[in-house]
């Protein structure tokens, strides 16, 4: 039985320091891949998977994302009056999708667990949710959705994550999955040295979390620690205490906008070069 998941959490707060100086003026999630911002590839993947409510966690005061997913009536009027009606479909927000914008204090606690934990309050007991970071995505040329595949492969009421295979020399930039003897998820090792990496399967930051997993993340985010709050920490703890996280290999190609070279490569893939 496939789960009916209708909510997604997409964290996009942060300063995008690796992409300065452009991210001083443009939010990292709004960097263009082709003619669309990188975030829109994540959003469209969620919509194809049946998601109808999307919770964005944004930097306090940032509104570029909200502008992008809102109606722009003056632009629509201009396009109509100029005989350019064919462009209106490109600027019309997705139909029947509710967007919520939650402010995260950029000077407060930081790390991937913080924005996810902030959204645990919006789930009902027994409800599961998609969590997808907003600056990377998997690209399927046939238009299919890896998030839909992730949901379909997740056991009813379970938790899961997407993975992809990369070259061993690149594993130091990722969370690397360590498997059990039976091929199940054991833990994620953050940014290991290539010769110490437990595998070449890496976390591509797309998950299904059940209600219990979300409560564990929220509890972890409320603890006072020094340093970064990694989402993978409560995931590892969840498995240590008897929980199960299914690893689902992505069918699509992993792309991201994290650094100029990855961003340029993503553009070349999307534009078919």
PDB file of C-alpha atoms in Angstrom:
ATOM      1  CA  UNK A   1       0.000   0.000   0.000  1.00  0.00           C
ATOM      2  CA  UNK A   2       1.478   3.356  -1.032  1.00  0.00           C
ATOM      3  CA  UNK A   3       1.339   6.229   1.399  1.00  0.00           C
ATOM      4  CA  UNK A   4      -0.693   9.328   0.635  1.00  0.00           C
ATOM      5  CA  UNK A   5       1.776  12.112   1.428  1.00  0.00           C
ATOM      6  CA  UNK A   6       0.611  15.646   0.651  1.00  0.00           C
ATOM      7  CA  UNK A   7       3.097  17.832   2.569  1.00  0.00           C
ATOM      8  CA  UNK A   8       6.714  18.729   1.852  1.00  0.00           C
ATOM      9  CA  UNK A   9       9.272  20.745   3.823  1.00  0.00           C
ATOM     10  CA  UNK A  10      11.895  22.579   1.776  1.00  0.00           C
ATOM     11  CA  UNK A  11      14.576  24.413   3.815  1.00  0.00           C
ATOM     12  CA  UNK A  12      16.129  27.321   1.892  1.00  0.00           C
ATOM     13  CA  UNK A  13      17.479  29.540   4.691  1.00  0.00           C
ATOM     14  CA  UNK A  14      21.187  30.267   4.894  1.00  0.00           C
ATOM     15  CA  UNK A  15      23.497  32.789   3.292  1.00  0.00           C
ATOM     16  CA  UNK A  16      24.898  30.677   0.456  1.00  0.00           C
ATOM     17  CA  UNK A  17      28.424  31.685   1.448  1.00  0.00           C
ATOM     18  CA  UNK A  18      30.071  29.376  -1.115  1.00  0.00           C
ATOM     19  CA  UNK A  19      28.316  31.366  -3.849  1.00  0.00           C
ATOM     20  CA  UNK A  20      29.210  34.875  -2.642  1.00  0.00           C
ATOM     21  CA  UNK A  21      29.195  37.574  -3.920  1.00  0.00           C
ATOM     22  CA  UNK A  22      26.167  36.752  -6.124  1.00  0.00           C
ATOM     23  CA  UNK A  23      24.190  35.415  -3.129  1.00  0.00           C
ATOM     24  CA  UNK A  24      24.473  38.814  -1.479  1.00  0.00           C
ATOM     25  CA  UNK A  25      21.698  39.910  -3.860  1.00  0.00           C
ATOM     26  CA  UNK A  26      20.147  36.613  -5.052  1.00  0.00           C
ATOM     27  CA  UNK A  27      18.981  33.920  -2.668  1.00  0.00           C
ATOM     28  CA  UNK A  28      20.904  30.696  -3.297  1.00  0.00           C
ATOM     29  CA  UNK A  29      17.737  28.744  -4.079  1.00  0.00           C
ATOM     30  CA  UNK A  30      16.902  31.322  -6.768  1.00  0.00           C
ATOM     31  CA  UNK A  31      20.106  30.805  -8.780  1.00  0.00           C
ATOM     32  CA  UNK A  32      19.029  29.967 -12.349  1.00  0.00           C
ATOM     33  CA  UNK A  33      19.357  26.550 -13.939  1.00  0.00           C
ATOM     34  CA  UNK A  34      18.260  27.237 -17.502  1.00  0.00           C
ATOM     35  CA  UNK A  35      15.435  29.772 -17.189  1.00  0.00           C
ATOM     36  CA  UNK A  36      14.158  28.477 -13.848  1.00  0.00           C
ATOM     37  CA  UNK A  37      15.511  28.847 -10.311  1.00  0.00           C
ATOM     38  CA  UNK A  38      17.072  25.713  -8.859  1.00  0.00           C
ATOM     39  CA  UNK A  39      14.309  25.529  -6.216  1.00  0.00           C
ATOM     40  CA  UNK A  40      11.658  25.093  -8.915  1.00  0.00           C
ATOM     41  CA  UNK A  41      13.111  21.732  -9.990  1.00  0.00           C
ATOM     42  CA  UNK A  42      12.565  20.515  -6.409  1.00  0.00           C
ATOM     43  CA  UNK A  43       9.060  22.008  -6.238  1.00  0.00           C
ATOM     44  CA  UNK A  44       7.971  20.509  -9.576  1.00  0.00           C
ATOM     45  CA  UNK A  45       9.316  17.104  -8.512  1.00  0.00           C
ATOM     46  CA  UNK A  46       7.203  17.362  -5.342  1.00  0.00           C
ATOM     47  CA  UNK A  47       4.101  18.378  -7.301  1.00  0.00           C
ATOM     48  CA  UNK A  48       4.504  15.440  -9.704  1.00  0.00           C
ATOM     49  CA  UNK A  49       4.632  13.221  -6.604  1.00  0.00           C
ATOM     50  CA  UNK A  50       1.225  14.453  -5.401  1.00  0.00           C
ATOM     51  CA  UNK A  51       2.369  17.086  -2.892  1.00  0.00           C
ATOM     52  CA  UNK A  52      -0.191  19.881  -2.401  1.00  0.00           C
ATOM     53  CA  UNK A  53       1.254  21.789   0.587  1.00  0.00           C
ATOM     54  CA  UNK A  54       4.835  23.067   0.635  1.00  0.00           C
ATOM     55  CA  UNK A  55       6.481  24.587   3.703  1.00  0.00           C
ATOM     56  CA  UNK A  56       9.486  26.744   2.795  1.00  0.00           C
ATOM     57  CA  UNK A  57      11.808  27.678   5.654  1.00  0.00           C
ATOM     58  CA  UNK A  58      13.422  30.957   4.584  1.00  0.00           C
ATOM     59  CA  UNK A  59      15.919  33.456   5.937  1.00  0.00           C
ATOM     60  CA  UNK A  60      14.172  36.084   8.009  1.00  0.00           C
ATOM     61  CA  UNK A  61      13.180  38.905   5.669  1.00  0.00           C
ATOM     62  CA  UNK A  62      13.901  37.075   2.391  1.00  0.00           C
ATOM     63  CA  UNK A  63      10.969  37.391  -0.015  1.00  0.00           C
ATOM     64  CA  UNK A  64      12.339  36.490  -3.470  1.00  0.00           C
ATOM     65  CA  UNK A  65      10.936  32.977  -3.262  1.00  0.00           C
ATOM     66  CA  UNK A  66       7.522  34.230  -2.168  1.00  0.00           C
ATOM     67  CA  UNK A  67       7.513  36.686  -5.080  1.00  0.00           C
ATOM     68  CA  UNK A  68       8.359  33.887  -7.514  1.00  0.00           C
ATOM     69  CA  UNK A  69       5.428  31.707  -6.398  1.00  0.00           C
ATOM     70  CA  UNK A  70       2.903  34.581  -6.297  1.00  0.00           C
ATOM     71  CA  UNK A  71       0.773  36.125  -9.044  1.00  0.00           C
ATOM     72  CA  UNK A  72       2.343  39.126 -10.814  1.00  0.00           C
ATOM     73  CA  UNK A  73      -0.706  40.909 -12.193  1.00  0.00           C
ATOM     74  CA  UNK A  74       1.166  43.873 -13.674  1.00  0.00           C
ATOM     75  CA  UNK A  75       3.441  41.556 -15.646  1.00  0.00           C
ATOM     76  CA  UNK A  76       0.425  39.519 -16.769  1.00  0.00           C
ATOM     77  CA  UNK A  77      -1.287  42.738 -17.959  1.00  0.00           C
ATOM     78  CA  UNK A  78       1.852  43.744 -19.859  1.00  0.00           C
ATOM     79  CA  UNK A  79       2.099  40.361 -21.571  1.00  0.00           C
ATOM     80  CA  UNK A  80      -1.575  40.492 -22.544  1.00  0.00           C
ATOM     81  CA  UNK A  81      -1.334  44.035 -23.890  1.00  0.00           C
ATOM     82  CA  UNK A  82       1.904  43.283 -25.772  1.00  0.00           C
ATOM     83  CA  UNK A  83       0.544  40.226 -27.543  1.00  0.00           C
ATOM     84  CA  UNK A  84       2.891  37.925 -25.590  1.00  0.00           C
ATOM     85  CA  UNK A  85       0.229  35.752 -23.976  1.00  0.00           C
ATOM     86  CA  UNK A  86       2.280  32.597 -24.625  1.00  0.00           C
ATOM     87  CA  UNK A  87       4.604  33.644 -21.770  1.00  0.00           C
ATOM     88  CA  UNK A  88       1.841  33.822 -19.163  1.00  0.00           C
ATOM     89  CA  UNK A  89       1.977  30.049 -18.562  1.00  0.00           C
ATOM     90  CA  UNK A  90       5.612  30.434 -17.458  1.00  0.00           C
ATOM     91  CA  UNK A  91       4.807  32.957 -14.717  1.00  0.00           C
ATOM     92  CA  UNK A  92       1.554  31.475 -13.400  1.00  0.00           C
ATOM     93  CA  UNK A  93       1.990  29.824  -9.971  1.00  0.00           C
ATOM     94  CA  UNK A  94       1.220  26.078  -9.809  1.00  0.00           C
ATOM     95  CA  UNK A  95      -2.517  25.428  -9.504  1.00  0.00           C
ATOM     96  CA  UNK A  96      -4.030  24.073  -6.274  1.00  0.00           C
ATOM     97  CA  UNK A  97      -0.725  24.185  -4.366  1.00  0.00           C
ATOM     98  CA  UNK A  98      -0.508  25.927  -0.992  1.00  0.00           C
ATOM     99  CA  UNK A  99       2.813  27.573  -0.141  1.00  0.00           C
ATOM    100  CA  UNK A 100       3.794  28.539   3.408  1.00  0.00           C
ATOM    101  CA  UNK A 101       6.819  30.645   4.338  1.00  0.00           C
ATOM    102  CA  UNK A 102       8.395  30.160   7.766  1.00  0.00           C
ATOM    103  CA  UNK A 103      11.113  32.548   8.900  1.00  0.00           C
ATOM    104  CA  UNK A 104      14.299  31.128  10.396  1.00  0.00           C
ATOM    105  CA  UNK A 105      16.549  33.387  12.457  1.00  0.00           C
ATOM    106  CA  UNK A 106      19.798  33.480  10.465  1.00  0.00           C
ATOM    107  CA  UNK A 107      21.758  34.306  13.625  1.00  0.00           C
ATOM    108  CA  UNK A 108      20.287  31.459  15.668  1.00  0.00           C
ATOM    109  CA  UNK A 109      21.000  27.728  15.633  1.00  0.00           C
ATOM    110  CA  UNK A 110      22.140  26.441  12.247  1.00  0.00           C
ATOM    111  CA  UNK A 111      22.273  23.161  10.343  1.00  0.00           C
ATOM    112  CA  UNK A 112      19.846  21.060   8.326  1.00  0.00           C
ATOM    113  CA  UNK A 113      17.986  19.731  11.388  1.00  0.00           C
ATOM    114  CA  UNK A 114      16.859  23.187  12.558  1.00  0.00           C
ATOM    115  CA  UNK A 115      14.416  24.140   9.753  1.00  0.00           C
ATOM    116  CA  UNK A 116      13.052  20.591   9.542  1.00  0.00           C
ATOM    117  CA  UNK A 117      12.467  20.508  13.301  1.00  0.00           C
ATOM    118  CA  UNK A 118      10.664  23.860  13.103  1.00  0.00           C
ATOM    119  CA  UNK A 119       8.044  22.279  10.819  1.00  0.00           C
ATOM    120  CA  UNK A 120       7.255  19.219  12.952  1.00  0.00           C
ATOM    121  CA  UNK A 121       4.380  21.158  14.540  1.00  0.00           C
ATOM    122  CA  UNK A 122       2.523  21.225  11.190  1.00  0.00           C
ATOM    123  CA  UNK A 123       2.113  17.432  11.042  1.00  0.00           C
ATOM    124  CA  UNK A 124      -0.733  15.429  12.521  1.00  0.00           C
ATOM    125  CA  UNK A 125       0.039  12.240  14.497  1.00  0.00           C
ATOM    126  CA  UNK A 126       0.522   9.380  12.053  1.00  0.00           C
ATOM    127  CA  UNK A 127       1.245  11.727   9.128  1.00  0.00           C
ATOM    128  CA  UNK A 128       4.395  11.442   7.011  1.00  0.00           C
ATOM    129  CA  UNK A 129       6.145  14.225   5.091  1.00  0.00           C
ATOM    130  CA  UNK A 130       8.652  14.724   2.281  1.00  0.00           C
ATOM    131  CA  UNK A 131      11.770  16.702   3.227  1.00  0.00           C
ATOM    132  CA  UNK A 132      13.865  18.068   0.366  1.00  0.00           C
ATOM    133  CA  UNK A 133      16.704  20.577   0.512  1.00  0.00           C
ATOM    134  CA  UNK A 134      16.220  23.437  -1.921  1.00  0.00           C
ATOM    135  CA  UNK A 135      19.569  23.757  -3.704  1.00  0.00           C
ATOM    136  CA  UNK A 136      19.951  20.341  -5.333  1.00  0.00           C
ATOM    137  CA  UNK A 137      17.748  17.939  -7.286  1.00  0.00           C
ATOM    138  CA  UNK A 138      17.720  14.795  -9.390  1.00  0.00           C
ATOM    139  CA  UNK A 139      16.970  15.307 -13.061  1.00  0.00           C
ATOM    140  CA  UNK A 140      15.004  12.792 -15.121  1.00  0.00           C
ATOM    141  CA  UNK A 141      14.958  13.621 -18.804  1.00  0.00           C
ATOM    142  CA  UNK A 142      11.645  11.770 -19.205  1.00  0.00           C
ATOM    143  CA  UNK A 143       9.955  14.126 -16.724  1.00  0.00           C
ATOM    144  CA  UNK A 144       9.410  11.439 -14.090  1.00  0.00           C
ATOM    145  CA  UNK A 145       9.706  12.163 -10.367  1.00  0.00           C
ATOM    146  CA  UNK A 146      12.272  10.598  -8.054  1.00  0.00           C
ATOM    147  CA  UNK A 147      10.262  11.883  -5.087  1.00  0.00           C
ATOM    148  CA  UNK A 148       7.243   9.953  -6.412  1.00  0.00           C
ATOM    149  CA  UNK A 149       9.464   6.849  -6.652  1.00  0.00           C
ATOM    150  CA  UNK A 150      10.710   7.466  -3.109  1.00  0.00           C
ATOM    151  CA  UNK A 151       7.159   7.670  -1.732  1.00  0.00           C
ATOM    152  CA  UNK A 152       6.040   4.598  -3.695  1.00  0.00           C
ATOM    153  CA  UNK A 153       8.977   2.541  -2.383  1.00  0.00           C
ATOM    154  CA  UNK A 154       8.588   3.580   1.269  1.00  0.00           C
ATOM    155  CA  UNK A 155       6.691   1.086   3.458  1.00  0.00           C
ATOM    156  CA  UNK A 156       3.435   2.391   4.927  1.00  0.00           C
ATOM    157  CA  UNK A 157       4.324   4.587   7.912  1.00  0.00           C
ATOM    158  CA  UNK A 158       8.061   4.184   7.271  1.00  0.00           C
ATOM    159  CA  UNK A 159      10.978   6.534   6.592  1.00  0.00           C
ATOM    160  CA  UNK A 160      13.308   6.568   3.597  1.00  0.00           C
ATOM    161  CA  UNK A 161      15.928   8.547   1.707  1.00  0.00           C
ATOM    162  CA  UNK A 162      17.228   8.935  -1.844  1.00  0.00           C
ATOM    163  CA  UNK A 163      20.812   8.044  -2.660  1.00  0.00           C
ATOM    164  CA  UNK A 164      23.098   8.242  -5.663  1.00  0.00           C
ATOM    165  CA  UNK A 165      26.467   6.752  -6.584  1.00  0.00           C
ATOM    166  CA  UNK A 166      29.444   9.087  -7.087  1.00  0.00           C
ATOM    167  CA  UNK A 167      33.176   8.793  -7.704  1.00  0.00           C
ATOM    168  CA  UNK A 168      35.103   7.906  -4.538  1.00  0.00           C
ATOM    169  CA  UNK A 169      37.359  10.966  -4.808  1.00  0.00           C
ATOM    170  CA  UNK A 170      34.273  13.229  -4.456  1.00  0.00           C
ATOM    171  CA  UNK A 171      32.768  11.662  -1.297  1.00  0.00           C
ATOM    172  CA  UNK A 172      34.352  14.255   1.017  1.00  0.00           C
ATOM    173  CA  UNK A 173      31.669  16.757  -0.004  1.00  0.00           C
ATOM    174  CA  UNK A 174      28.737  14.541   1.020  1.00  0.00           C
ATOM    175  CA  UNK A 175      27.104  12.474   3.714  1.00  0.00           C
ATOM    176  CA  UNK A 176      28.099   8.904   2.811  1.00  0.00           C
ATOM    177  CA  UNK A 177      25.837   5.947   3.597  1.00  0.00           C
ATOM    178  CA  UNK A 178      27.185   3.047   5.599  1.00  0.00           C
ATOM    179  CA  UNK A 179      25.150  -0.110   5.028  1.00  0.00           C
ATOM    180  CA  UNK A 180      24.487  -3.096   7.267  1.00  0.00           C
ATOM    181  CA  UNK A 181      25.593  -6.599   6.219  1.00  0.00           C
ATOM    182  CA  UNK A 182      22.093  -7.087   4.782  1.00  0.00           C
ATOM    183  CA  UNK A 183      22.337  -3.938   2.665  1.00  0.00           C
ATOM    184  CA  UNK A 184      20.148  -1.795   4.939  1.00  0.00           C
ATOM    185  CA  UNK A 185      20.859   1.687   6.290  1.00  0.00           C
ATOM    186  CA  UNK A 186      23.245   1.704   9.241  1.00  0.00           C
ATOM    187  CA  UNK A 187      24.320   5.351   9.426  1.00  0.00           C
ATOM    188  CA  UNK A 188      25.493   8.377   7.467  1.00  0.00           C
ATOM    189  CA  UNK A 189      29.112   9.445   7.809  1.00  0.00           C
ATOM    190  CA  UNK A 190      29.474  13.168   7.112  1.00  0.00           C
ATOM    191  CA  UNK A 191      32.181  14.238   4.642  1.00  0.00           C
ATOM    192  CA  UNK A 192      34.698  11.388   5.170  1.00  0.00           C
ATOM    193  CA  UNK A 193      38.123  11.163   3.589  1.00  0.00           C
ATOM    194  CA  UNK A 194      37.876   9.087   0.375  1.00  0.00           C
ATOM    195  CA  UNK A 195      39.958   6.230   1.788  1.00  0.00           C
ATOM    196  CA  UNK A 196      37.785   6.105   4.914  1.00  0.00           C
ATOM    197  CA  UNK A 197      34.371   6.312   3.230  1.00  0.00           C
ATOM    198  CA  UNK A 198      32.154   3.279   3.977  1.00  0.00           C
ATOM    199  CA  UNK A 199      30.706   3.322   0.420  1.00  0.00           C
ATOM    200  CA  UNK A 200      30.256   5.540  -2.640  1.00  0.00           C
ATOM    201  CA  UNK A 201      26.479   5.871  -2.062  1.00  0.00           C
ATOM    202  CA  UNK A 202      25.727   9.396  -0.921  1.00  0.00           C
ATOM    203  CA  UNK A 203      22.785  11.221   0.572  1.00  0.00           C
ATOM    204  CA  UNK A 204      21.064  13.550  -1.910  1.00  0.00           C
ATOM    205  CA  UNK A 205      18.938  15.273   0.774  1.00  0.00           C
ATOM    206  CA  UNK A 206      15.504  13.972  -0.281  1.00  0.00           C
ATOM    207  CA  UNK A 207      13.599  12.048   2.377  1.00  0.00           C
ATOM    208  CA  UNK A 208      10.288  10.657   3.563  1.00  0.00           C
ATOM    209  CA  UNK A 209       9.991  10.999   7.348  1.00  0.00           C
ATOM    210  CA  UNK A 210       7.223   9.526   9.464  1.00  0.00           C
ATOM    211  CA  UNK A 211       5.712  11.359  12.430  1.00  0.00           C
ATOM    212  CA  UNK A 212       8.005   9.724  14.999  1.00  0.00           C
ATOM    213  CA  UNK A 213      11.116  10.603  12.993  1.00  0.00           C
ATOM    214  CA  UNK A 214       9.936  14.225  12.747  1.00  0.00           C
ATOM    215  CA  UNK A 215       9.386  14.396  16.506  1.00  0.00           C
ATOM    216  CA  UNK A 216      12.923  13.069  17.047  1.00  0.00           C
ATOM    217  CA  UNK A 217      14.309  15.776  14.745  1.00  0.00           C
ATOM    218  CA  UNK A 218      12.337  18.478  16.579  1.00  0.00           C
ATOM    219  CA  UNK A 219      13.617  17.243  19.954  1.00  0.00           C
ATOM    220  CA  UNK A 220      17.212  17.232  18.684  1.00  0.00           C
ATOM    221  CA  UNK A 221      16.810  20.764  17.292  1.00  0.00           C
ATOM    222  CA  UNK A 222      15.649  21.966  20.734  1.00  0.00           C
ATOM    223  CA  UNK A 223      18.773  20.700  22.520  1.00  0.00           C
ATOM    224  CA  UNK A 224      21.486  23.290  23.142  1.00  0.00           C
ATOM    225  CA  UNK A 225      24.653  22.260  21.336  1.00  0.00           C
ATOM    226  CA  UNK A 226      27.673  24.095  20.013  1.00  0.00           C
ATOM    227  CA  UNK A 227      28.152  23.916  16.259  1.00  0.00           C
ATOM    228  CA  UNK A 228      26.061  22.571  13.407  1.00  0.00           C
ATOM    229  CA  UNK A 229      22.873  20.560  13.846  1.00  0.00           C
ATOM    230  CA  UNK A 230      23.083  17.840  11.179  1.00  0.00           C
ATOM    231  CA  UNK A 231      19.789  16.233  10.146  1.00  0.00           C
ATOM    232  CA  UNK A 232      21.676  12.962   9.874  1.00  0.00           C
ATOM    233  CA  UNK A 233      22.326  12.903  13.638  1.00  0.00           C
ATOM    234  CA  UNK A 234      18.711  12.176  14.715  1.00  0.00           C
ATOM    235  CA  UNK A 235      18.405   9.840  11.706  1.00  0.00           C
ATOM    236  CA  UNK A 236      21.349   7.802  12.983  1.00  0.00           C
ATOM    237  CA  UNK A 237      19.924   7.835  16.515  1.00  0.00           C
ATOM    238  CA  UNK A 238      16.536   6.714  15.204  1.00  0.00           C
ATOM    239  CA  UNK A 239      18.108   3.626  13.620  1.00  0.00           C
ATOM    240  CA  UNK A 240      20.232   2.900  16.729  1.00  0.00           C
ATOM    241  CA  UNK A 241      17.028   2.760  18.796  1.00  0.00           C
ATOM    242  CA  UNK A 242      15.330   0.273  16.462  1.00  0.00           C
ATOM    243  CA  UNK A 243      13.918   2.452  13.687  1.00  0.00           C
ATOM    244  CA  UNK A 244      14.358   1.643  10.005  1.00  0.00           C
ATOM    245  CA  UNK A 245      15.261   3.979   7.123  1.00  0.00           C
ATOM    246  CA  UNK A 246      15.007   2.566   3.608  1.00  0.00           C
ATOM    247  CA  UNK A 247      17.615   3.671   1.059  1.00  0.00           C
ATOM    248  CA  UNK A 248      16.166   4.198  -2.436  1.00  0.00           C
ATOM    249  CA  UNK A 249      18.610   4.751  -5.339  1.00  0.00           C
ATOM    250  CA  UNK A 250      17.664   7.777  -7.440  1.00  0.00           C
ATOM    251  CA  UNK A 251      16.895   7.110 -11.100  1.00  0.00           C
ATOM    252  CA  UNK A 252      17.752  10.668 -12.148  1.00  0.00           C
ATOM    253  CA  UNK A 253      21.050  12.497 -12.413  1.00  0.00           C
ATOM    254  CA  UNK A 254      22.083  14.402  -9.299  1.00  0.00           C
ATOM    255  CA  UNK A 255      22.602  18.140  -9.953  1.00  0.00           C
ATOM    256  CA  UNK A 256      23.211  21.077  -7.644  1.00  0.00           C
ATOM    257  CA  UNK A 257      24.026  24.779  -7.507  1.00  0.00           C
ATOM    258  CA  UNK A 258      26.376  24.567  -4.528  1.00  0.00           C
ATOM    259  CA  UNK A 259      29.493  25.879  -6.278  1.00  0.00           C
ATOM    260  CA  UNK A 260      30.098  27.600  -9.646  1.00  0.00           C
ATOM    261  CA  UNK A 261      31.358  24.444 -11.363  1.00  0.00           C
ATOM    262  CA  UNK A 262      28.419  22.267 -10.243  1.00  0.00           C
ATOM    263  CA  UNK A 263      26.027  25.062 -11.196  1.00  0.00           C
ATOM    264  CA  UNK A 264      27.590  25.418 -14.649  1.00  0.00           C
ATOM    265  CA  UNK A 265      27.459  21.642 -15.190  1.00  0.00           C
ATOM    266  CA  UNK A 266      23.788  21.552 -14.117  1.00  0.00           C
ATOM    267  CA  UNK A 267      22.981  24.254 -16.665  1.00  0.00           C
ATOM    268  CA  UNK A 268      24.724  22.300 -19.410  1.00  0.00           C
ATOM    269  CA  UNK A 269      22.758  19.148 -18.558  1.00  0.00           C
ATOM    270  CA  UNK A 270      19.409  20.961 -18.447  1.00  0.00           C
ATOM    271  CA  UNK A 271      20.112  22.859 -21.655  1.00  0.00           C
ATOM    272  CA  UNK A 272      21.174  19.658 -23.390  1.00  0.00           C
ATOM    273  CA  UNK A 273      24.777  20.623 -24.096  1.00  0.00           C
TER     274      UNK A 273
END
